[in-house]
PDB file of C-alpha atoms in Angstrom:
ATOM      1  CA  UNK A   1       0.000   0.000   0.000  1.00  0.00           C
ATOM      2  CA  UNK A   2       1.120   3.249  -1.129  1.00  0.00           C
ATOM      3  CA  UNK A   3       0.211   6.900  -1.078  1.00  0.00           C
ATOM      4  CA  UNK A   4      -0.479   9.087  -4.218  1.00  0.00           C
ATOM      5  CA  UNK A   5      -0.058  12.515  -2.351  1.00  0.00           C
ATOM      6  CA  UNK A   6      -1.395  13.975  -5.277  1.00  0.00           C
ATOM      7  CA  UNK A   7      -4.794  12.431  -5.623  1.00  0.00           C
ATOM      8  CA  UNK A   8      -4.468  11.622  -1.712  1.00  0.00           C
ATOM      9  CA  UNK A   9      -5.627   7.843  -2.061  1.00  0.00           C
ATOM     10  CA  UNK A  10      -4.349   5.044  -0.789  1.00  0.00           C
ATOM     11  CA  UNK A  11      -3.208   2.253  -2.885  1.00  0.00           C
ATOM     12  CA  UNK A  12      -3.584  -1.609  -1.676  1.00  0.00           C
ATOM     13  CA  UNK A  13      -2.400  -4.615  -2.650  1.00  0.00           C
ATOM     14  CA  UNK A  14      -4.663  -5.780  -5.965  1.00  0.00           C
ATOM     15  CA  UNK A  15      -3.886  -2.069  -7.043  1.00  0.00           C
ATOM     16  CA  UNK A  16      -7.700  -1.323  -5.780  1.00  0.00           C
ATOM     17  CA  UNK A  17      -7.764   2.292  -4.471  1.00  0.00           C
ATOM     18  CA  UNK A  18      -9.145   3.685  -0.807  1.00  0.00           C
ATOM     19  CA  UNK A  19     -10.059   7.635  -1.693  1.00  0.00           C
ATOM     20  CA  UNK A  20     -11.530   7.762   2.281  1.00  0.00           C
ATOM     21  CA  UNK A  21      -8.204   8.028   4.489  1.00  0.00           C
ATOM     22  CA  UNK A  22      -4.515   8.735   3.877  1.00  0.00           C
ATOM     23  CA  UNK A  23      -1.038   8.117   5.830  1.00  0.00           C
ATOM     24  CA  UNK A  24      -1.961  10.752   8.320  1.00  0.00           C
ATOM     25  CA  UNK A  25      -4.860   9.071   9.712  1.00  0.00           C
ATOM     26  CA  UNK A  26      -3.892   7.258  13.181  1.00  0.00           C
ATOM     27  CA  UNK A  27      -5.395   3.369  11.793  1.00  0.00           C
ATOM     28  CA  UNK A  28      -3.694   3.770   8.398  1.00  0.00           C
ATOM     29  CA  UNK A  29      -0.916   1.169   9.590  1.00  0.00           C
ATOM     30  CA  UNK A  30      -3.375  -1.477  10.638  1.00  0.00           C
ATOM     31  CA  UNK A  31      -5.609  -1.068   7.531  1.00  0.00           C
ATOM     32  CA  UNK A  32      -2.753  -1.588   5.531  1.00  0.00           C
ATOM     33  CA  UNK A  33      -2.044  -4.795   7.392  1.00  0.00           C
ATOM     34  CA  UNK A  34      -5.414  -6.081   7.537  1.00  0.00           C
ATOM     35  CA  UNK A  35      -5.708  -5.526   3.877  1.00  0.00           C
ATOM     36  CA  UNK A  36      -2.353  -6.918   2.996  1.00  0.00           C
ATOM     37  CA  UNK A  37      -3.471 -10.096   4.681  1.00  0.00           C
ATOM     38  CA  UNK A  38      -6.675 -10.079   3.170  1.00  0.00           C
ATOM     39  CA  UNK A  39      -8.551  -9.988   6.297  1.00  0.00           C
ATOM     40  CA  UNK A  40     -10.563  -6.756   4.701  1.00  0.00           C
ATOM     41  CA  UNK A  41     -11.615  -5.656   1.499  1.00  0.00           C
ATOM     42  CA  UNK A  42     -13.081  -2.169   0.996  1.00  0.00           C
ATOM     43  CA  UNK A  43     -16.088  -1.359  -0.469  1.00  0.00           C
ATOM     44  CA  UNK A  44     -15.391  -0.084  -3.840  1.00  0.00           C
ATOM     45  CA  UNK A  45     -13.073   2.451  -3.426  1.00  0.00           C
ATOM     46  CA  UNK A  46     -13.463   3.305  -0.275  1.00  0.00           C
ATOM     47  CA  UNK A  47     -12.547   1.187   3.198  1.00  0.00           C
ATOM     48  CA  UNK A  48     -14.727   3.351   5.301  1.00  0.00           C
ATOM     49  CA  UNK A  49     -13.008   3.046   8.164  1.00  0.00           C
ATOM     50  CA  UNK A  50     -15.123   5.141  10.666  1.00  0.00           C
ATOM     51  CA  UNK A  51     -18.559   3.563   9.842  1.00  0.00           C
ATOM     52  CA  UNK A  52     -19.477   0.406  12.344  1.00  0.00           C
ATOM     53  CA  UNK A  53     -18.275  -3.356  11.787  1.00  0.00           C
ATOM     54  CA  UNK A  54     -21.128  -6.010  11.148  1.00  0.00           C
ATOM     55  CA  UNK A  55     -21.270  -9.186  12.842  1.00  0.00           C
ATOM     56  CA  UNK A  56     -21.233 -10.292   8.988  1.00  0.00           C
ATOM     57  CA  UNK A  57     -18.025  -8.604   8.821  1.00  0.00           C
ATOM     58  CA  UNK A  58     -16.199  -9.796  11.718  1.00  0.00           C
ATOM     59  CA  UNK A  59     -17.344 -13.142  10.859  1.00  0.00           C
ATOM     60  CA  UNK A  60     -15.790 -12.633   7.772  1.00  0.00           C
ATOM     61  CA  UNK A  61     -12.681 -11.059   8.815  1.00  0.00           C
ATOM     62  CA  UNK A  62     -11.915 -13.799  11.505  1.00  0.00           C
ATOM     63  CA  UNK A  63     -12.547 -16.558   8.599  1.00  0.00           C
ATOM     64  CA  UNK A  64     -10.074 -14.666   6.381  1.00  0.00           C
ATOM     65  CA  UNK A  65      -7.540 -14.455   9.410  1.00  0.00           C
ATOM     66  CA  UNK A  66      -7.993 -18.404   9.956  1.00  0.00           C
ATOM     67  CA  UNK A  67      -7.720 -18.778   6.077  1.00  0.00           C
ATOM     68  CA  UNK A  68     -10.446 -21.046   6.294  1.00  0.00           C
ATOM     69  CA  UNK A  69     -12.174 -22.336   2.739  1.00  0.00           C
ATOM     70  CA  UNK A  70     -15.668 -20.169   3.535  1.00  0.00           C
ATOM     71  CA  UNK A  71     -16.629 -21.382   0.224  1.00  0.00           C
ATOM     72  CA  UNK A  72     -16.878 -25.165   1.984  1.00  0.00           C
ATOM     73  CA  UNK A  73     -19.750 -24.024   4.034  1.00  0.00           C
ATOM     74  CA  UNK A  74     -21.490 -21.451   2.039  1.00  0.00           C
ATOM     75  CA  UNK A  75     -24.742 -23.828   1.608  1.00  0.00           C
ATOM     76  CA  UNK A  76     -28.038 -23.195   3.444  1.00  0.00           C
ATOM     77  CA  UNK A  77     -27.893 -22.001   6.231  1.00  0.00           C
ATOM     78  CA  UNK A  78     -30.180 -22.306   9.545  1.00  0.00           C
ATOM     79  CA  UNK A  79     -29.870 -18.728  10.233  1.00  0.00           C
ATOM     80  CA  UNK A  80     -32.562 -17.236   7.894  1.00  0.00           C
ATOM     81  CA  UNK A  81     -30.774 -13.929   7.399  1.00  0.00           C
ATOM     82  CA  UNK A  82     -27.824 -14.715   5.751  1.00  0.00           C
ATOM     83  CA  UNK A  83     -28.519 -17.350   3.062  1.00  0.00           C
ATOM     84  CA  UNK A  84     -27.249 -16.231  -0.492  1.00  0.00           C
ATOM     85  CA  UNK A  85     -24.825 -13.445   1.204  1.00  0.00           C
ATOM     86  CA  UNK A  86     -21.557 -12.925   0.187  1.00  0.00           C
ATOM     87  CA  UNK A  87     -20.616 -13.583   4.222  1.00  0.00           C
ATOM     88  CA  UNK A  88     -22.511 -16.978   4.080  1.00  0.00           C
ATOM     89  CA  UNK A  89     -19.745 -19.130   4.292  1.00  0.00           C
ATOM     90  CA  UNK A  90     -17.998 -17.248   6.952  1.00  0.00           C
ATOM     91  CA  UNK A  91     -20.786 -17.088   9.469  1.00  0.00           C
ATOM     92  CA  UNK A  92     -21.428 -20.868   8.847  1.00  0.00           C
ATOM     93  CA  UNK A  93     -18.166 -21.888   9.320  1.00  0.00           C
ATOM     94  CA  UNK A  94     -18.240 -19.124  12.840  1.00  0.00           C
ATOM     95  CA  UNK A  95     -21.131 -20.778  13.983  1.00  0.00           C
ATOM     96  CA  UNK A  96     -19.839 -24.686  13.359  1.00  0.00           C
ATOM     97  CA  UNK A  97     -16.379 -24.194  14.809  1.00  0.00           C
ATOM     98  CA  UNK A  98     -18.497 -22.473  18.142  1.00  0.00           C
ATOM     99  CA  UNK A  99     -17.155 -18.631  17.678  1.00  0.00           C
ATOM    100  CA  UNK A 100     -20.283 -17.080  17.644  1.00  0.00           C
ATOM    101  CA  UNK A 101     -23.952 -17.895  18.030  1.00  0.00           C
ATOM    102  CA  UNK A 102     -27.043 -16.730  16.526  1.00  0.00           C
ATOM    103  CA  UNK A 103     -29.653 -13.586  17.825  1.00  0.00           C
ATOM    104  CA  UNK A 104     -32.247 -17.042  19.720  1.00  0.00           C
ATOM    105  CA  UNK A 105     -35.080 -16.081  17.219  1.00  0.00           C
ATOM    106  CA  UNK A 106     -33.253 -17.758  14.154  1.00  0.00           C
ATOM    107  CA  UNK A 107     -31.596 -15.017  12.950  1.00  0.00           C
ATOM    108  CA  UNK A 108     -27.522 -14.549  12.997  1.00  0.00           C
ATOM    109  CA  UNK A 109     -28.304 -10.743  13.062  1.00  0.00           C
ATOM    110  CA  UNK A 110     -25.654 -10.606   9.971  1.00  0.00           C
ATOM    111  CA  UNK A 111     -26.336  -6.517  10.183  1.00  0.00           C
ATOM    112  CA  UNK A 112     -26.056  -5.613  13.689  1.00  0.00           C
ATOM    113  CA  UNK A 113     -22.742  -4.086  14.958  1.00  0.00           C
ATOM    114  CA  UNK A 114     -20.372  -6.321  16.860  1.00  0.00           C
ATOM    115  CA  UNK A 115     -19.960  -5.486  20.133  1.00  0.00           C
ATOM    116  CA  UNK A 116     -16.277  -4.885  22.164  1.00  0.00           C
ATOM    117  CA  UNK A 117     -17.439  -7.762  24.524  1.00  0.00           C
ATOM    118  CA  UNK A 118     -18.872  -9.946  21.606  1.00  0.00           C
ATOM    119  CA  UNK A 119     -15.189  -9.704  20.019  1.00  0.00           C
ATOM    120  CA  UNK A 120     -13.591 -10.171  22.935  1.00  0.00           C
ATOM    121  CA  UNK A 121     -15.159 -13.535  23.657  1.00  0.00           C
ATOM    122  CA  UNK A 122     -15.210 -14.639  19.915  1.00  0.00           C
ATOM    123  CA  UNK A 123     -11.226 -14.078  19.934  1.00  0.00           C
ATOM    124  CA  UNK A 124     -11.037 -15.998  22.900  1.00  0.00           C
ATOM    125  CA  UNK A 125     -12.569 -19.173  21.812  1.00  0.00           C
ATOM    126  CA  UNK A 126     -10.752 -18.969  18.361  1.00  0.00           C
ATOM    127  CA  UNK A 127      -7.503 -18.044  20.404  1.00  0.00           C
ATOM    128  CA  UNK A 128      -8.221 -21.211  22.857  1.00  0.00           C
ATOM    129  CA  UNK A 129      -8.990 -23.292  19.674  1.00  0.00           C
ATOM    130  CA  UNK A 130      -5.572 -23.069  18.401  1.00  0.00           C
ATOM    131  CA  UNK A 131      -4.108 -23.621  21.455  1.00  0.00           C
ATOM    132  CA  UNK A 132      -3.080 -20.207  22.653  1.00  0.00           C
ATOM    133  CA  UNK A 133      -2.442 -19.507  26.110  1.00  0.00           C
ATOM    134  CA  UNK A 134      -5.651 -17.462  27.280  1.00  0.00           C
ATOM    135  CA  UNK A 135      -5.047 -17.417  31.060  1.00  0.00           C
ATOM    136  CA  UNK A 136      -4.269 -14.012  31.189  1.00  0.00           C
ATOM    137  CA  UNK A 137      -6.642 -11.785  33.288  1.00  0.00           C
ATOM    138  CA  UNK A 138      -6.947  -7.991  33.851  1.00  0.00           C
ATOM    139  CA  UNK A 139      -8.253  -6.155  36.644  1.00  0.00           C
ATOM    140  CA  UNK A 140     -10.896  -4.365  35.455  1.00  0.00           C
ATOM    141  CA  UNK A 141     -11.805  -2.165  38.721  1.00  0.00           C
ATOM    142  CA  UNK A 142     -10.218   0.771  37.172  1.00  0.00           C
ATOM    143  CA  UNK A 143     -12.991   0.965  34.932  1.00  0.00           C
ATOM    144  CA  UNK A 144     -16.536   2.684  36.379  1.00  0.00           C
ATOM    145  CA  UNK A 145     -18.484   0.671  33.704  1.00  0.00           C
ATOM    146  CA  UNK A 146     -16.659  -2.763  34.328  1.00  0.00           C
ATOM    147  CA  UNK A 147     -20.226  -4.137  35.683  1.00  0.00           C
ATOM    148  CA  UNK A 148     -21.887  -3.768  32.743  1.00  0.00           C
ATOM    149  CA  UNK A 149     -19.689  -6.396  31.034  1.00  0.00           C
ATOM    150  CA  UNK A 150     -22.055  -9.493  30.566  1.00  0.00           C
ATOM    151  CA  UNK A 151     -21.819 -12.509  32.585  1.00  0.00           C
ATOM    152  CA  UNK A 152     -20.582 -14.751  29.609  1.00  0.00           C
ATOM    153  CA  UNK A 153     -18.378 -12.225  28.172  1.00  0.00           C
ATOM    154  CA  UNK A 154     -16.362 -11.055  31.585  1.00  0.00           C
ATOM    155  CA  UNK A 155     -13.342 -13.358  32.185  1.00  0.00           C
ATOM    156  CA  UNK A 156     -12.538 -12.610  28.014  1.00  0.00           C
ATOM    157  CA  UNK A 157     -12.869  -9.190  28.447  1.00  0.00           C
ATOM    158  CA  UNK A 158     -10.353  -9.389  31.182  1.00  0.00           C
ATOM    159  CA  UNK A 159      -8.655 -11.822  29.069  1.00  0.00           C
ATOM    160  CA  UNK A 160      -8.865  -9.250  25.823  1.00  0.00           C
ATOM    161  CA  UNK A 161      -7.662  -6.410  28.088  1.00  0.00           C
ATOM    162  CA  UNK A 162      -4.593  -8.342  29.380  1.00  0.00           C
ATOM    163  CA  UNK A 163      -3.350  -9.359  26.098  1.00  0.00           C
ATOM    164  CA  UNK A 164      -3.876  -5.396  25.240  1.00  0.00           C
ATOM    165  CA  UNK A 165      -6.108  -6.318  21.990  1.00  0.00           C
ATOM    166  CA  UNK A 166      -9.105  -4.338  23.605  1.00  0.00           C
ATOM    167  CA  UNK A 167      -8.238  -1.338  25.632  1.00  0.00           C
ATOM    168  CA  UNK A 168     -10.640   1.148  27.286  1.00  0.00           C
ATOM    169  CA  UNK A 169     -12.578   3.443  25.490  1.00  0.00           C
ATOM    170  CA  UNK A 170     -11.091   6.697  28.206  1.00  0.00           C
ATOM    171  CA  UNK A 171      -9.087   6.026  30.955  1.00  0.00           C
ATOM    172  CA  UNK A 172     -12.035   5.428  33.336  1.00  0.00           C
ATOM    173  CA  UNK A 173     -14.271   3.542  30.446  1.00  0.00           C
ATOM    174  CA  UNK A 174     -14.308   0.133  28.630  1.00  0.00           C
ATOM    175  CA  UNK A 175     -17.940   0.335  27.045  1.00  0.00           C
ATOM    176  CA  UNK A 176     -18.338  -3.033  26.576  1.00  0.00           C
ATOM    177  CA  UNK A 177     -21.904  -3.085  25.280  1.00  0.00           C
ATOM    178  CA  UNK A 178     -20.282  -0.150  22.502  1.00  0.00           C
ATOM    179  CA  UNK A 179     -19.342  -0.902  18.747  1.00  0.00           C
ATOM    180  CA  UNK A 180     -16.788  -0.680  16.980  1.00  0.00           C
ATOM    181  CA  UNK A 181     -15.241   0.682  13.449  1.00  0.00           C
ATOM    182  CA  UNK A 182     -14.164  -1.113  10.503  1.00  0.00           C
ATOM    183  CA  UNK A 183     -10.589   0.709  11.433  1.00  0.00           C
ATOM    184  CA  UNK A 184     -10.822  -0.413  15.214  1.00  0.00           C
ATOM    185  CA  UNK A 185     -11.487  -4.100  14.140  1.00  0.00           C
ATOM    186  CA  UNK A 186      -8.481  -3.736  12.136  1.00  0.00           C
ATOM    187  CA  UNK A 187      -6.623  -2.455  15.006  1.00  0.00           C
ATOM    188  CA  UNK A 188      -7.503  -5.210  17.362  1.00  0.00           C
ATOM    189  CA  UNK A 189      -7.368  -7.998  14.873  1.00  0.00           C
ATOM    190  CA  UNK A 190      -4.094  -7.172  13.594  1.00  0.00           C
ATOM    191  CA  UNK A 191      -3.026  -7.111  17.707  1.00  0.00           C
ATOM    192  CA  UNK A 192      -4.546 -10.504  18.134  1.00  0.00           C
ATOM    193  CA  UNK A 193      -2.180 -11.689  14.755  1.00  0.00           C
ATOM    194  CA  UNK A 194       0.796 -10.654  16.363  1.00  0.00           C
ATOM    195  CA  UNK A 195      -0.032 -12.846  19.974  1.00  0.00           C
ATOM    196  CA  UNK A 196      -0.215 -15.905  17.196  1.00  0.00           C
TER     197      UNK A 196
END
């Protein structure tokens, strides 16, 4: 990836162009990685790096970063809201291995944001899959919010905040129940590629 200072786009891998950030912008670095390992693709010619991450999307992204075969389990699905999607195969394959689970009403809720907590614990079952060491817990006290972490998701989150992949939102904040940006997933699953 490259910058035309010019025209101010960024160049990727593929030769595709993002018009939507440059170098200057703090997540450039872990776009660039993300894209250069195919974990992202833009939309377009754009990235858009500020707007909210799917649960389609993570799915997707944490298939790319397994480089698993979505294409193996791209037929019908029992989650009646993502059959014939381009994320199909991904949120299958999420849903066999254990990752993630559907919405309880038959839906995977392929278009809702991913939550910090909901990527916390995903990247802790994929990171205990492969054998990673995920004993690691923080102390989350510092944080005023730290009880509204859900019951399934808190020893992850403290897990997630040990390992430094999720941090707090402020000093005094970890908004668990908060979403996150296509740049921010970038962020956190490039630091999750570098515990591997």
């Amino acid at each position: 990836f490259g910058v035309s200072a010019a025209a101010a786009t960024v160049t990727v891998a593929g030769g595709s162009l993002f018009t939507d950030f440059t170098s200057d912008d703090w997540y450039f670095d872990y776009v660039d990685d993300a894209v250069s390992l195919g974990l992202f693709f833009g939309r377009g010619n754009e990235f858009d790096p500020t707007q909210t991450i799917t649960r389609a999307e993570f799915a997707a992204a944490l298939a790319n970063l397994a480089g698993v075969d979505t294409a193996a389990y791209a037929g019908d699905s029992d989650f009646s809201d993502i059959n014939g999607q381009w994320y199909s195969g991904a949120v299958n394959w999420v849903a066999a291995m254990g990752y993630m689970s559907g919405m309880g009403d038959g839906t995977f809720g392929a278009a809702n944001p991913i939550t910090r907590e909901q990527m916390a614990a995903i990247l802790c079952r994929y990171a205990s899959y492969k054998g990673m060491d995920v004993t690691k817990r923080a102390d989350l006290s510092a944080f005023s919010d730290a009880g509204q972490v859900s019951d399934y998701a808190l020893e992850t989150m403290r897990w997630a905040v040990a390992e430094g992949l999720i941090t707090g939102t402020s000093e005094t904040t970890l908004s668990p129940a908060g979403s996150a940006t296509r740049a921010q997933a970038a962020l956190i699953l490039m630091r999750f590629a570098a515990l591997e």
